[in-house]
PDB file of C-alpha atoms in Angstrom:
ATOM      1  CA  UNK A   5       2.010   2.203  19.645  1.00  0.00           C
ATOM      2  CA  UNK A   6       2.306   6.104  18.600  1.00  0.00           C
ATOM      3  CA  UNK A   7       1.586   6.711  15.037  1.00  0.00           C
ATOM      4  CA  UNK A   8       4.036   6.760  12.793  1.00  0.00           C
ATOM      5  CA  UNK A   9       2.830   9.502  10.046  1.00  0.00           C
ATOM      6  CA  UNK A  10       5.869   9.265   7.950  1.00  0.00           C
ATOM      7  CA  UNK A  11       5.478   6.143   7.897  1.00  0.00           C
ATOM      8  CA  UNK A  12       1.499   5.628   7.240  1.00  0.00           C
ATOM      9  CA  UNK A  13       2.049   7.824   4.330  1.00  0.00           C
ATOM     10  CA  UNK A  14       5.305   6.366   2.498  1.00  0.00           C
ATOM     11  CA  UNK A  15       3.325   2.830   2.856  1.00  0.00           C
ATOM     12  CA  UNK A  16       0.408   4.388   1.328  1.00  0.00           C
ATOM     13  CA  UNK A  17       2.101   6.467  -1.507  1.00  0.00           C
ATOM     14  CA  UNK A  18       4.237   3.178  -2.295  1.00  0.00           C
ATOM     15  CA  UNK A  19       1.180   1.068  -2.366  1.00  0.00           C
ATOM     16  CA  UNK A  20      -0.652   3.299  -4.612  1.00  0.00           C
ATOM     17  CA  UNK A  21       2.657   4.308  -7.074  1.00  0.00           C
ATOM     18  CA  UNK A  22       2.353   0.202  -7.261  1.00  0.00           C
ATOM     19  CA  UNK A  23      -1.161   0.085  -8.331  1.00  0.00           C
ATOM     20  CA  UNK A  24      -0.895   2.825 -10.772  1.00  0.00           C
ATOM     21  CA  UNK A  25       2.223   0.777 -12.690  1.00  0.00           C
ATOM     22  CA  UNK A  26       0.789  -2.585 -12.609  1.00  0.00           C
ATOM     23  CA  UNK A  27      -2.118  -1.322 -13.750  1.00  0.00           C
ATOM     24  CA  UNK A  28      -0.930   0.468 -16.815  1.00  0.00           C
ATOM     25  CA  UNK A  29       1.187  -3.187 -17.361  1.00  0.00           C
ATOM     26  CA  UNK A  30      -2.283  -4.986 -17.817  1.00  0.00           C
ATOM     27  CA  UNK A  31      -3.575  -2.043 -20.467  1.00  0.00           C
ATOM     28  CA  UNK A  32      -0.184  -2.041 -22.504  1.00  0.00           C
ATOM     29  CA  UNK A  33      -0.483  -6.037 -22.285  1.00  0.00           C
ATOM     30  CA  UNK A  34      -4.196  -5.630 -23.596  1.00  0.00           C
ATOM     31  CA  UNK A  35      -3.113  -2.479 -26.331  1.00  0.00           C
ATOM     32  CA  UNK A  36      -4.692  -0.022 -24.559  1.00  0.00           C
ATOM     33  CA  UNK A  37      -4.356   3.566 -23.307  1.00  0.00           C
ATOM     34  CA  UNK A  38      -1.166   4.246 -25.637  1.00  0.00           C
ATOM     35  CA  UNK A  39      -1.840   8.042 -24.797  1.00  0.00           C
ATOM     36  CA  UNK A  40      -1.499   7.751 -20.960  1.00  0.00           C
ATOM     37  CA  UNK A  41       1.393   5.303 -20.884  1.00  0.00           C
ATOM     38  CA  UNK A  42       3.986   8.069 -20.478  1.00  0.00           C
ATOM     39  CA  UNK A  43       2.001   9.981 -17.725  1.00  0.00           C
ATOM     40  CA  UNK A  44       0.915   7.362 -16.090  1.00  0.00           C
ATOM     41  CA  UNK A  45       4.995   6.140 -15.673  1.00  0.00           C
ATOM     42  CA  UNK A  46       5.258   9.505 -14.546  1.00  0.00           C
ATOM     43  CA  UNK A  47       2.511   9.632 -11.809  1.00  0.00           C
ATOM     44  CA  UNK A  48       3.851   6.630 -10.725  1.00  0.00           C
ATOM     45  CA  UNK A  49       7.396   7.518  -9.909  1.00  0.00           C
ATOM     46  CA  UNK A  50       6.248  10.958  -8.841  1.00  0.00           C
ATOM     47  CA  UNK A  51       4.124   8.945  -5.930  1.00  0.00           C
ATOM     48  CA  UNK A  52       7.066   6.524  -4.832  1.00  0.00           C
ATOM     49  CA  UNK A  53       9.357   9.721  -4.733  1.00  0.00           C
ATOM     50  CA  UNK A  54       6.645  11.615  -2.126  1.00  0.00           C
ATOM     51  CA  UNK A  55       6.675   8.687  -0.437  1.00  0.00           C
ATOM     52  CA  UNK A  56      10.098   8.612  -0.178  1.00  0.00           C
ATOM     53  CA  UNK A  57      10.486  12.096   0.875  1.00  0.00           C
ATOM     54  CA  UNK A  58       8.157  11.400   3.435  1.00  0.00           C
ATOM     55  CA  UNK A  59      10.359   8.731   5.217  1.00  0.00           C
ATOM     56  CA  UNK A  60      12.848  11.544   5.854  1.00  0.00           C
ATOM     57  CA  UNK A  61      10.968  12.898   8.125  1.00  0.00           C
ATOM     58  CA  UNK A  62      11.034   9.780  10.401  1.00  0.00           C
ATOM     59  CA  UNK A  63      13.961  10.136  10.791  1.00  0.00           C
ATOM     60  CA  UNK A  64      15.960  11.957  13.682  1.00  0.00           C
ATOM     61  CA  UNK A  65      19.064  12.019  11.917  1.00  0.00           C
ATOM     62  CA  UNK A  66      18.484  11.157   8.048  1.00  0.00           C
ATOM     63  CA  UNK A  67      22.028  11.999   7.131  1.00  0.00           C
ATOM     64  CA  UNK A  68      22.469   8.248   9.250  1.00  0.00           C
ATOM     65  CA  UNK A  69      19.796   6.513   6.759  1.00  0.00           C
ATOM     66  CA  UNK A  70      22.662   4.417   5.190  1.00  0.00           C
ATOM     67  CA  UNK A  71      23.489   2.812   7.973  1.00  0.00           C
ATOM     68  CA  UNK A  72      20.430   0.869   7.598  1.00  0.00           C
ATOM     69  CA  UNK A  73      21.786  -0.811   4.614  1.00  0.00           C
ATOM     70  CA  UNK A  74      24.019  -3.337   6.018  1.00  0.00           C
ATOM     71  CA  UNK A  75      22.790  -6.405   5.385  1.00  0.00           C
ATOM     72  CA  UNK A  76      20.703  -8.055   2.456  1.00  0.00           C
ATOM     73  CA  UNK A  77      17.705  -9.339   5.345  1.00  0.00           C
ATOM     74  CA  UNK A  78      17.431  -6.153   6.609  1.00  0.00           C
ATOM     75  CA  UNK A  79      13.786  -5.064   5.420  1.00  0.00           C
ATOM     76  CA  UNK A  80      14.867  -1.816   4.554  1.00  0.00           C
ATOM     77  CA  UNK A  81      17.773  -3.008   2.103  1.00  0.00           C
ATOM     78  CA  UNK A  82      15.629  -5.048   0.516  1.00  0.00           C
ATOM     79  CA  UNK A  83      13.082  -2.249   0.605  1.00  0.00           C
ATOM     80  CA  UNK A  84      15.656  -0.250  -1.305  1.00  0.00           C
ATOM     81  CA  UNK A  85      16.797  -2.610  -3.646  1.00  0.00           C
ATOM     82  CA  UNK A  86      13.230  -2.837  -4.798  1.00  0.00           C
ATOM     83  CA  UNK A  87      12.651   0.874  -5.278  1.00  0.00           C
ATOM     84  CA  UNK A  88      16.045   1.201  -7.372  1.00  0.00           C
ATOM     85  CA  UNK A  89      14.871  -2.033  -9.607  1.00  0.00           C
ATOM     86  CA  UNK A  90      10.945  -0.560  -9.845  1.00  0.00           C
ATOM     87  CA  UNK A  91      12.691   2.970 -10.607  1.00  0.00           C
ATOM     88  CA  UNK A  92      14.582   1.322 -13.346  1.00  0.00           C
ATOM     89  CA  UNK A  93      11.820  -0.674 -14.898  1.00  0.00           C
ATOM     90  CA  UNK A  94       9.518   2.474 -14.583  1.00  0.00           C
ATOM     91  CA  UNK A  95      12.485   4.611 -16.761  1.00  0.00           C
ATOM     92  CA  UNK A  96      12.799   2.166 -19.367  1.00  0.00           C
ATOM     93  CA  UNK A  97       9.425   1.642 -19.910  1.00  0.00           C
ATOM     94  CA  UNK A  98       8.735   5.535 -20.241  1.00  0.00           C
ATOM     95  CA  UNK A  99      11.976   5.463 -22.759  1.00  0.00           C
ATOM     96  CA  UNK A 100      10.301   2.585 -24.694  1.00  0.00           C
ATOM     97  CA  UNK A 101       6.565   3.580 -24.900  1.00  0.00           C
ATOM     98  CA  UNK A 102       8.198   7.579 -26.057  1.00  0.00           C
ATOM     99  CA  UNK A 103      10.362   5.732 -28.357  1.00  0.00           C
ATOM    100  CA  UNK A 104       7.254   3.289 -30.226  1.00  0.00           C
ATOM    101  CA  UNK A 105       5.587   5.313 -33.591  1.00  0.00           C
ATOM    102  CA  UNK A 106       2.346   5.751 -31.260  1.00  0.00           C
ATOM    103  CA  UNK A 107       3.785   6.519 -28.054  1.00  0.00           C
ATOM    104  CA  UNK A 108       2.714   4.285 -26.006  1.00  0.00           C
ATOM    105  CA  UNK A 109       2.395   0.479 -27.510  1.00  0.00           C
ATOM    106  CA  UNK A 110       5.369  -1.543 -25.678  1.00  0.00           C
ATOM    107  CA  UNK A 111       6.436  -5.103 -25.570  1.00  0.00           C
ATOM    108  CA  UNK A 112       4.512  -7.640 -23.810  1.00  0.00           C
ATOM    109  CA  UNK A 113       7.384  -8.217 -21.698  1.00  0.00           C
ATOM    110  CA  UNK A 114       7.956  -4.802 -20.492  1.00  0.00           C
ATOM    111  CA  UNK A 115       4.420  -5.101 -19.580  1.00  0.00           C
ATOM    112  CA  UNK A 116       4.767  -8.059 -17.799  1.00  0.00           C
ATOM    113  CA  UNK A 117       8.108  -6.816 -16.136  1.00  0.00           C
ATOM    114  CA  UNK A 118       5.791  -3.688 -14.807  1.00  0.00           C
ATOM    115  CA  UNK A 119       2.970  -5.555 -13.250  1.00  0.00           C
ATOM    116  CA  UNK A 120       5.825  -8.351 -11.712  1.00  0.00           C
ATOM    117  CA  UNK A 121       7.589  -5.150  -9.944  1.00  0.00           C
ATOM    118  CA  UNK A 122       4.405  -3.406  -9.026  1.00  0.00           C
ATOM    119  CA  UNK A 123       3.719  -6.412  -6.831  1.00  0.00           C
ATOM    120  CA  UNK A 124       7.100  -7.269  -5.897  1.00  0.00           C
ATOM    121  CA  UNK A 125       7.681  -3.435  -4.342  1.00  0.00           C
ATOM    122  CA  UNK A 126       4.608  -3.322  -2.351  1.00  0.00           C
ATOM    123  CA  UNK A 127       4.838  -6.897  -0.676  1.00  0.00           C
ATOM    124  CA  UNK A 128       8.525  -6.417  -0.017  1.00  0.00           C
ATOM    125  CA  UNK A 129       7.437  -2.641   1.758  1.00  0.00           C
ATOM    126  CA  UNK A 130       4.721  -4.561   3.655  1.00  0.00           C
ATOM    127  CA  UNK A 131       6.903  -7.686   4.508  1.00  0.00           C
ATOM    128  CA  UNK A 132       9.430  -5.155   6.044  1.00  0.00           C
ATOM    129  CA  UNK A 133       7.021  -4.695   9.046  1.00  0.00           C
ATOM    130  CA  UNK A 134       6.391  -8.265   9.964  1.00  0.00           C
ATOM    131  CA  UNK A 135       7.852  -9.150  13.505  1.00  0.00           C
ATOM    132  CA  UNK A 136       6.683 -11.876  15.881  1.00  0.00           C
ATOM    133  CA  UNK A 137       7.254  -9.400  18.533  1.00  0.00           C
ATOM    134  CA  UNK A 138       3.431  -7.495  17.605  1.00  0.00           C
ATOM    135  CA  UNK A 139       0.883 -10.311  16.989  1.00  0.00           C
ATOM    136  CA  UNK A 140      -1.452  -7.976  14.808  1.00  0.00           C
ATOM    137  CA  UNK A 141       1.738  -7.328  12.360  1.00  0.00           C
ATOM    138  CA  UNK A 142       2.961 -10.633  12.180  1.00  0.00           C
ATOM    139  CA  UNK A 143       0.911 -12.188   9.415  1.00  0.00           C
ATOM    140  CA  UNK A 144       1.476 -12.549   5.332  1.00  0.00           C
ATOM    141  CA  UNK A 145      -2.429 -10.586   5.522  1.00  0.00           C
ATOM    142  CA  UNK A 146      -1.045  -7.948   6.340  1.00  0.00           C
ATOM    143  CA  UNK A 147       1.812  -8.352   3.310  1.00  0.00           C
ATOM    144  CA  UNK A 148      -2.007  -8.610   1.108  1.00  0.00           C
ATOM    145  CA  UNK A 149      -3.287  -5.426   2.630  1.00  0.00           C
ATOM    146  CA  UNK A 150      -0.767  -3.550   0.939  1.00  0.00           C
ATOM    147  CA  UNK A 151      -0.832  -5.468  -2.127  1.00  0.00           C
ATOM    148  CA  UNK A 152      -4.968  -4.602  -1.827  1.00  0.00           C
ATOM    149  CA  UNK A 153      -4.551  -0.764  -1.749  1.00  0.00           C
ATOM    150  CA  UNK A 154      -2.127  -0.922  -4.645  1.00  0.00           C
ATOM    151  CA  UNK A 155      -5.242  -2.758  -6.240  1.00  0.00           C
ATOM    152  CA  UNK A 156      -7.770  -0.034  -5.120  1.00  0.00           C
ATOM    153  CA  UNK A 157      -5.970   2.990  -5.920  1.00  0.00           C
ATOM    154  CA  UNK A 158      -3.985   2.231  -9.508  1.00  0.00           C
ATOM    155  CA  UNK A 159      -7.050   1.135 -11.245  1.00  0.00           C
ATOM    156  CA  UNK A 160      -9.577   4.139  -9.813  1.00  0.00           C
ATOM    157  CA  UNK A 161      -6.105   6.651 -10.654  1.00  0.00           C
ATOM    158  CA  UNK A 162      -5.840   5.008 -14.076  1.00  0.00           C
ATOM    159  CA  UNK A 163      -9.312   5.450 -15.014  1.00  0.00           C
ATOM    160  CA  UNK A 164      -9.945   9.432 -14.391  1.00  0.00           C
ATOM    161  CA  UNK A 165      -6.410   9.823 -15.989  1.00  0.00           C
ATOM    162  CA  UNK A 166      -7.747   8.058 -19.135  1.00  0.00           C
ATOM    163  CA  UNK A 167     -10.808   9.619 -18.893  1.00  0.00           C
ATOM    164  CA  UNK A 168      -9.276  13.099 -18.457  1.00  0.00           C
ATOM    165  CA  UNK A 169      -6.684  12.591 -21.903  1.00  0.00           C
ATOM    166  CA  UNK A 170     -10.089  11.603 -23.553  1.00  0.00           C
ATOM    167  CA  UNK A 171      -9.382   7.882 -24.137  1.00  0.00           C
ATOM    168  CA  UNK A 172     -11.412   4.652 -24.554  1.00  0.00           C
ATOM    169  CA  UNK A 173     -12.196   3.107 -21.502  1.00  0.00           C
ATOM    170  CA  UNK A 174     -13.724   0.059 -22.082  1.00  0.00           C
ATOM    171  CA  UNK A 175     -10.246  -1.826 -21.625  1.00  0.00           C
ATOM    172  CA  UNK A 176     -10.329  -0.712 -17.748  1.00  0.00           C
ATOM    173  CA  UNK A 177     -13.355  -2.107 -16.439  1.00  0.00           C
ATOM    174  CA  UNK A 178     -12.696  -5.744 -15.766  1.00  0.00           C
ATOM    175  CA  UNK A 179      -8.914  -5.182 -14.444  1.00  0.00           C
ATOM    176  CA  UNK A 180     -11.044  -2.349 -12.494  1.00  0.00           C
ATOM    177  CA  UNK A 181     -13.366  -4.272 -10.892  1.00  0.00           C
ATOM    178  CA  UNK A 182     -11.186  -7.304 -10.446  1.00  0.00           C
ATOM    179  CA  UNK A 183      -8.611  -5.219  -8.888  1.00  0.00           C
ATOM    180  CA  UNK A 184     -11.194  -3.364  -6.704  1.00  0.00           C
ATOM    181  CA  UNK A 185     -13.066  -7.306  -5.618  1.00  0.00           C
ATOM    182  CA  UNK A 186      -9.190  -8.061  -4.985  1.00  0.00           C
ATOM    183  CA  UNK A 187      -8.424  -4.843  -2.271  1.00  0.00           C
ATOM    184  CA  UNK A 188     -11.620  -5.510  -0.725  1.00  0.00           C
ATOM    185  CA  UNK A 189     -10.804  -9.184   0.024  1.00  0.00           C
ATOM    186  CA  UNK A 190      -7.486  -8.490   1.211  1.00  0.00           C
ATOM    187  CA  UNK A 191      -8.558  -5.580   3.184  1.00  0.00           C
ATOM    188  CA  UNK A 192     -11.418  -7.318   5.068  1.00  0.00           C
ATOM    189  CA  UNK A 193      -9.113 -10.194   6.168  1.00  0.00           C
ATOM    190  CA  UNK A 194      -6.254  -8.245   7.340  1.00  0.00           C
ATOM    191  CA  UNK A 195      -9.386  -6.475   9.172  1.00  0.00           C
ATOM    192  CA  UNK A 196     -10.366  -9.122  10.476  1.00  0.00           C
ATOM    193  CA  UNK A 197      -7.169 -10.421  11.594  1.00  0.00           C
ATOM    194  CA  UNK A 198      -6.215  -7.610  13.983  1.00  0.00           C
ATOM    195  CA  UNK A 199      -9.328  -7.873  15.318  1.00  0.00           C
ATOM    196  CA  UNK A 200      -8.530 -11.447  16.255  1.00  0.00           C
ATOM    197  CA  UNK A 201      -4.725 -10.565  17.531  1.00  0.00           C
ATOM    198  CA  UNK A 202      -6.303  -9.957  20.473  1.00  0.00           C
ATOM    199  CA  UNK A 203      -6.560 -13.121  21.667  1.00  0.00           C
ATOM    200  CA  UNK A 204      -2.327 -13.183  20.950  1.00  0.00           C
ATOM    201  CA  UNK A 205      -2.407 -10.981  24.105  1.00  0.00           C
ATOM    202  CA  UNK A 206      -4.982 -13.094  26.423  1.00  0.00           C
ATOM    203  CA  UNK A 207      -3.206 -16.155  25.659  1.00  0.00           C
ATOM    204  CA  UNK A 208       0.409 -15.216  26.803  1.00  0.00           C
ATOM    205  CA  UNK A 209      -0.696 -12.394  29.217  1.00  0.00           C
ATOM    206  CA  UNK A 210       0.848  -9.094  29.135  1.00  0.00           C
ATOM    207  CA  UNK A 211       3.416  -6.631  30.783  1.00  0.00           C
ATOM    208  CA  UNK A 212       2.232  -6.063  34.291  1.00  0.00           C
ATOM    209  CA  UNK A 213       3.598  -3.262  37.184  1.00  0.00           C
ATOM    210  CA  UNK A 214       6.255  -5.023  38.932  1.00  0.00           C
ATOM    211  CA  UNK A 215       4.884  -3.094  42.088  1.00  0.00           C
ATOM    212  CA  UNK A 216       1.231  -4.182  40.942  1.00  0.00           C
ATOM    213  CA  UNK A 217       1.613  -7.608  39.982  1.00  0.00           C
ATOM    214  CA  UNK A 218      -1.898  -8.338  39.511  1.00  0.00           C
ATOM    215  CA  UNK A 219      -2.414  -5.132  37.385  1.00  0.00           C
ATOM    216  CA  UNK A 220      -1.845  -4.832  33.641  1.00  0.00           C
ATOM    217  CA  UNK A 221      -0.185  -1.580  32.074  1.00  0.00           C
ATOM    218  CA  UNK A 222      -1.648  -1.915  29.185  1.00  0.00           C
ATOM    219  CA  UNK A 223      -5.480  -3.624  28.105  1.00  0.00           C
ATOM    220  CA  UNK A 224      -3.990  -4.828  24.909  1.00  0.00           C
ATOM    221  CA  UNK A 225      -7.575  -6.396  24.212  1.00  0.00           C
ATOM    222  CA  UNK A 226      -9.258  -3.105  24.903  1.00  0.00           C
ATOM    223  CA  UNK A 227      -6.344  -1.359  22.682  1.00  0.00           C
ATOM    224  CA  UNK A 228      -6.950  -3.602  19.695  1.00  0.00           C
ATOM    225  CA  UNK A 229     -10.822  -3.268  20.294  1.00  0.00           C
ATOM    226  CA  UNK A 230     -10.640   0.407  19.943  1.00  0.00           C
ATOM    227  CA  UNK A 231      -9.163   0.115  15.828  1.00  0.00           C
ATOM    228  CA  UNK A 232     -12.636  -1.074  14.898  1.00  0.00           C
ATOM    229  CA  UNK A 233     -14.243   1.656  13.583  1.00  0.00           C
ATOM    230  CA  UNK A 234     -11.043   2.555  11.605  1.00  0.00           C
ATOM    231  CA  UNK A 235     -10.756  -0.758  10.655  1.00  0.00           C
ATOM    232  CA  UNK A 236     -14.302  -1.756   9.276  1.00  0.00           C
ATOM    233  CA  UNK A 237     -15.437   1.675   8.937  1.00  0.00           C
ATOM    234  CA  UNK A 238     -12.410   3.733   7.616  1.00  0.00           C
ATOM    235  CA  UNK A 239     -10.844   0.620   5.972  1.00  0.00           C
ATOM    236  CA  UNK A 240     -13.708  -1.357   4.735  1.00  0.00           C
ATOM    237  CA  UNK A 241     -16.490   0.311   3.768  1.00  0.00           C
ATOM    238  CA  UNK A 242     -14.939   3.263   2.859  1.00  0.00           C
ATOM    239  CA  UNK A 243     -11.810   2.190   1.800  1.00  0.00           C
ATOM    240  CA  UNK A 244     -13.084  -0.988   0.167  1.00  0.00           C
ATOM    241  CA  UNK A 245     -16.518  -1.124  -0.677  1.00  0.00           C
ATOM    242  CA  UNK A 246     -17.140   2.499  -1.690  1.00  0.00           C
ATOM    243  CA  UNK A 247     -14.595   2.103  -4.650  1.00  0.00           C
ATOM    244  CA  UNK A 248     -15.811  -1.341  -5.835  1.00  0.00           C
ATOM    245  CA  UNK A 249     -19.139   0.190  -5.853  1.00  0.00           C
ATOM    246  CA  UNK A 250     -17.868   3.163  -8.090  1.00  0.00           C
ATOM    247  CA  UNK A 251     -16.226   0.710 -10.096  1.00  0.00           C
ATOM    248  CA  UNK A 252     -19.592  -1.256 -10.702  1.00  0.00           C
ATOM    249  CA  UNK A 253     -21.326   1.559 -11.208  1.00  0.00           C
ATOM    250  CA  UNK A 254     -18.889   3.194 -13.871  1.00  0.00           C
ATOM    251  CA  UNK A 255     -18.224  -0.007 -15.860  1.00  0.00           C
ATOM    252  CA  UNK A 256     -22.450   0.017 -16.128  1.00  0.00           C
ATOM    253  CA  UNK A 257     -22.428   3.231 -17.560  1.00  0.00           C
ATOM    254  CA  UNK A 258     -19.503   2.719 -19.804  1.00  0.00           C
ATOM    255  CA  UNK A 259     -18.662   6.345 -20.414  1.00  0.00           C
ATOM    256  CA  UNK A 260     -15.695   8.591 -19.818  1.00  0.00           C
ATOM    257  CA  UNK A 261     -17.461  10.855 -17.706  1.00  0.00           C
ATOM    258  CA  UNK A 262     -18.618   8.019 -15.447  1.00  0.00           C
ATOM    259  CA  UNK A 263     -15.135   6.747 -15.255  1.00  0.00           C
ATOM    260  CA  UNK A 264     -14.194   9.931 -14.250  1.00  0.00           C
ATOM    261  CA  UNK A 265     -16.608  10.511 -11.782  1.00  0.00           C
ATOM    262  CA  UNK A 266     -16.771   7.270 -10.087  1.00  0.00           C
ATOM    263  CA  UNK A 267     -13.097   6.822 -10.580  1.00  0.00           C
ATOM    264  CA  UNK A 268     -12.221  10.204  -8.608  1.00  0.00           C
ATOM    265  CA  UNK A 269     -14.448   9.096  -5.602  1.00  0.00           C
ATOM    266  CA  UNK A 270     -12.881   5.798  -6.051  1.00  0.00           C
ATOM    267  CA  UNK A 271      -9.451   7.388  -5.561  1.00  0.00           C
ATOM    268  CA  UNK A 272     -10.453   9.232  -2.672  1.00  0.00           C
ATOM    269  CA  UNK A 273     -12.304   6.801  -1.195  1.00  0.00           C
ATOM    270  CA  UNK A 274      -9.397   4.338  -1.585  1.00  0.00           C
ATOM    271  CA  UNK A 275      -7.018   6.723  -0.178  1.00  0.00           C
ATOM    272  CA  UNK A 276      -8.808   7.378   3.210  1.00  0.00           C
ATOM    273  CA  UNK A 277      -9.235   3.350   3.400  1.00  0.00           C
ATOM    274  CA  UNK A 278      -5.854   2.734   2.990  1.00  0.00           C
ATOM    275  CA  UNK A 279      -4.591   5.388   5.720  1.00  0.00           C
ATOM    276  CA  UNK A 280      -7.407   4.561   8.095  1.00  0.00           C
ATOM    277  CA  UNK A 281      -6.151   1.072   7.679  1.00  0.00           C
ATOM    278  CA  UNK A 282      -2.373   1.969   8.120  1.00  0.00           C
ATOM    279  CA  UNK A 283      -3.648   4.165  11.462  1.00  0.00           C
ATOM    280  CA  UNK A 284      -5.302   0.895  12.994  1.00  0.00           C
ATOM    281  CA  UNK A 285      -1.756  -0.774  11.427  1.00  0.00           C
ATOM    282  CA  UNK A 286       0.068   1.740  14.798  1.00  0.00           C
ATOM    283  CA  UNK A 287      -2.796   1.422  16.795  1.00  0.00           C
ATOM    284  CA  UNK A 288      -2.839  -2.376  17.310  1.00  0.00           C
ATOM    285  CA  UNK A 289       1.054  -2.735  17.078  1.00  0.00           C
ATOM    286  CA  UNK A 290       1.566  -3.423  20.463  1.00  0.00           C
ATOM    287  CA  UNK A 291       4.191  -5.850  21.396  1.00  0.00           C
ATOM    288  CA  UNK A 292       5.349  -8.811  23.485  1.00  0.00           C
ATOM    289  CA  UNK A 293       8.612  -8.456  22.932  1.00  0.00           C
ATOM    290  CA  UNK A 294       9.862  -9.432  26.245  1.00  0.00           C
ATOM    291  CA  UNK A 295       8.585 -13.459  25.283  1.00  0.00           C
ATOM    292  CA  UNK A 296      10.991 -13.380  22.327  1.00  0.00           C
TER     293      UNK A 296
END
């Protein structure tokens, strides 16, 4: 299947906005970084609305994007109705942590309401592409390997923005590397499950040339075999290990400047994993539609 940039990125952007929210949830739960809670609600929403902006430009005729919208199954409905309801949550709890004497303490509930829509969003944008129709989409690990990225990226984006506004750090490190253990789980098993969707293809057999009956069009095993180097090199190691490792290493050190150090590579690190792992995503999407 071609790639679907718009796509790969809205995914990605959603998946880390996610990560960044949830992530500030578990500090306000725990008292901390009171002086980032408003930017961080900020950076946040500023990452969905990219994303957003990106999906546009799927689109051959945008101005038709409501159309999509008629009926409450429809994984894009329920892909908005989660937006407007994270967008809402995300505006309230800016209002309440600019409305508290410090600026940023907030009610456990709003924090718990934060990290509950955090995960909601991204497994309802990653449950939007599951289809029996393409084997190496059609599993609830690759719902997990969204819900890992938002782990990877919000707690390595949280970390150099406390570190940057000068704040303690300390609170970060276990969410941090629990977050970062979490991505890299979920990461290597949705890895590891494309991988394996070959066999999807060998089992049923494939579309063949009318005229060539005894000829696939397409090596679907071959097709699925070429992702691997996105998958365990882009996606994994990079993607996964490199920021756990910064993550380890920073919480060692303990300092803001580590955190910001480690935390940027994290970021970046996280960031090429999770679009490496959204290219393989396109590249291993082939169907069977015509058994269904």
């Amino acid at each position: 299947m071609e790639l679907q940039w718009p796509l790969i990125l809205f995914t990605t952007l959603t998946a880390w906005a996610c990560g960044v929210f949830g992530c500030q949830g578990v500090l306000a739960l725990k008292g901390a970084g009171k002086k980032s809670q408003q930017l961080l609600a900020v950076v946040s929403c500023v990452l969905l609305a990219v994303g957003g902006i990106c999906v546009f430009f799927h689109l051959q005729h945008w101005e038709r994007i409501f159309n999509g919208f008629g009926h409450i199954t429809s994984g894009i409905t329920q892909e908005l109705i989660a937006i407007v309801v994270f967008v809402v949550v995300a505006v309230a709890y800016f209002v309440m942590a600019r409305k508290s004497a410090d600026g940023g303490t907030l009610p456990k509930w709003v924090a718990v309401l934060a990290i509950a829509i955090s995960v909601v969003l991204a497994a309802v944008c990653a449950h939007s592409y599951m289809m029996p129709a393409r084997p190496a989409w059609n599993s609830v690990l690759e719902v997990l390997s969204i819900v890992g990225a938002a782990c990877l990226l919000g707690p390595a984006t949280v970390a150099v923005v406390l570190a940057a506004k000068g704040e303690d750090t300390q609170a970060l490190g276990m969410p941090a590397i629990v977050g970062s253990v979490i991505g890299a789980v979920c990461t290597a098993a949705y890895a590891a499950y494309v991988q394996m969707s070959a066999g999807s293809f060998t089992e049923v057999g494939y579309y063949f040339d009318p005229t060539h009956p005894t000829k696939a069009m397409v090596d679907a095993g071959a097709a699925i075999g070429d992702q691997a180097l996105l998958l365990w090199l882009g996606a994994v190691v990079v993607g996964a290990i490199v920021p756990l490792a910064c993550c380890l290493l920073a919480r060692k050190k303990g300092d803001a400047a580590s955190w910001r150090l480690f935390g940027a590579v994290a970021v970046v690190a996280a960031l090429a994993g999770a679009i490496c792992l959204r290219v393989a995503f396109y590249g291993a999407g082939l169907s069977v539609f015509m058994f269904y």
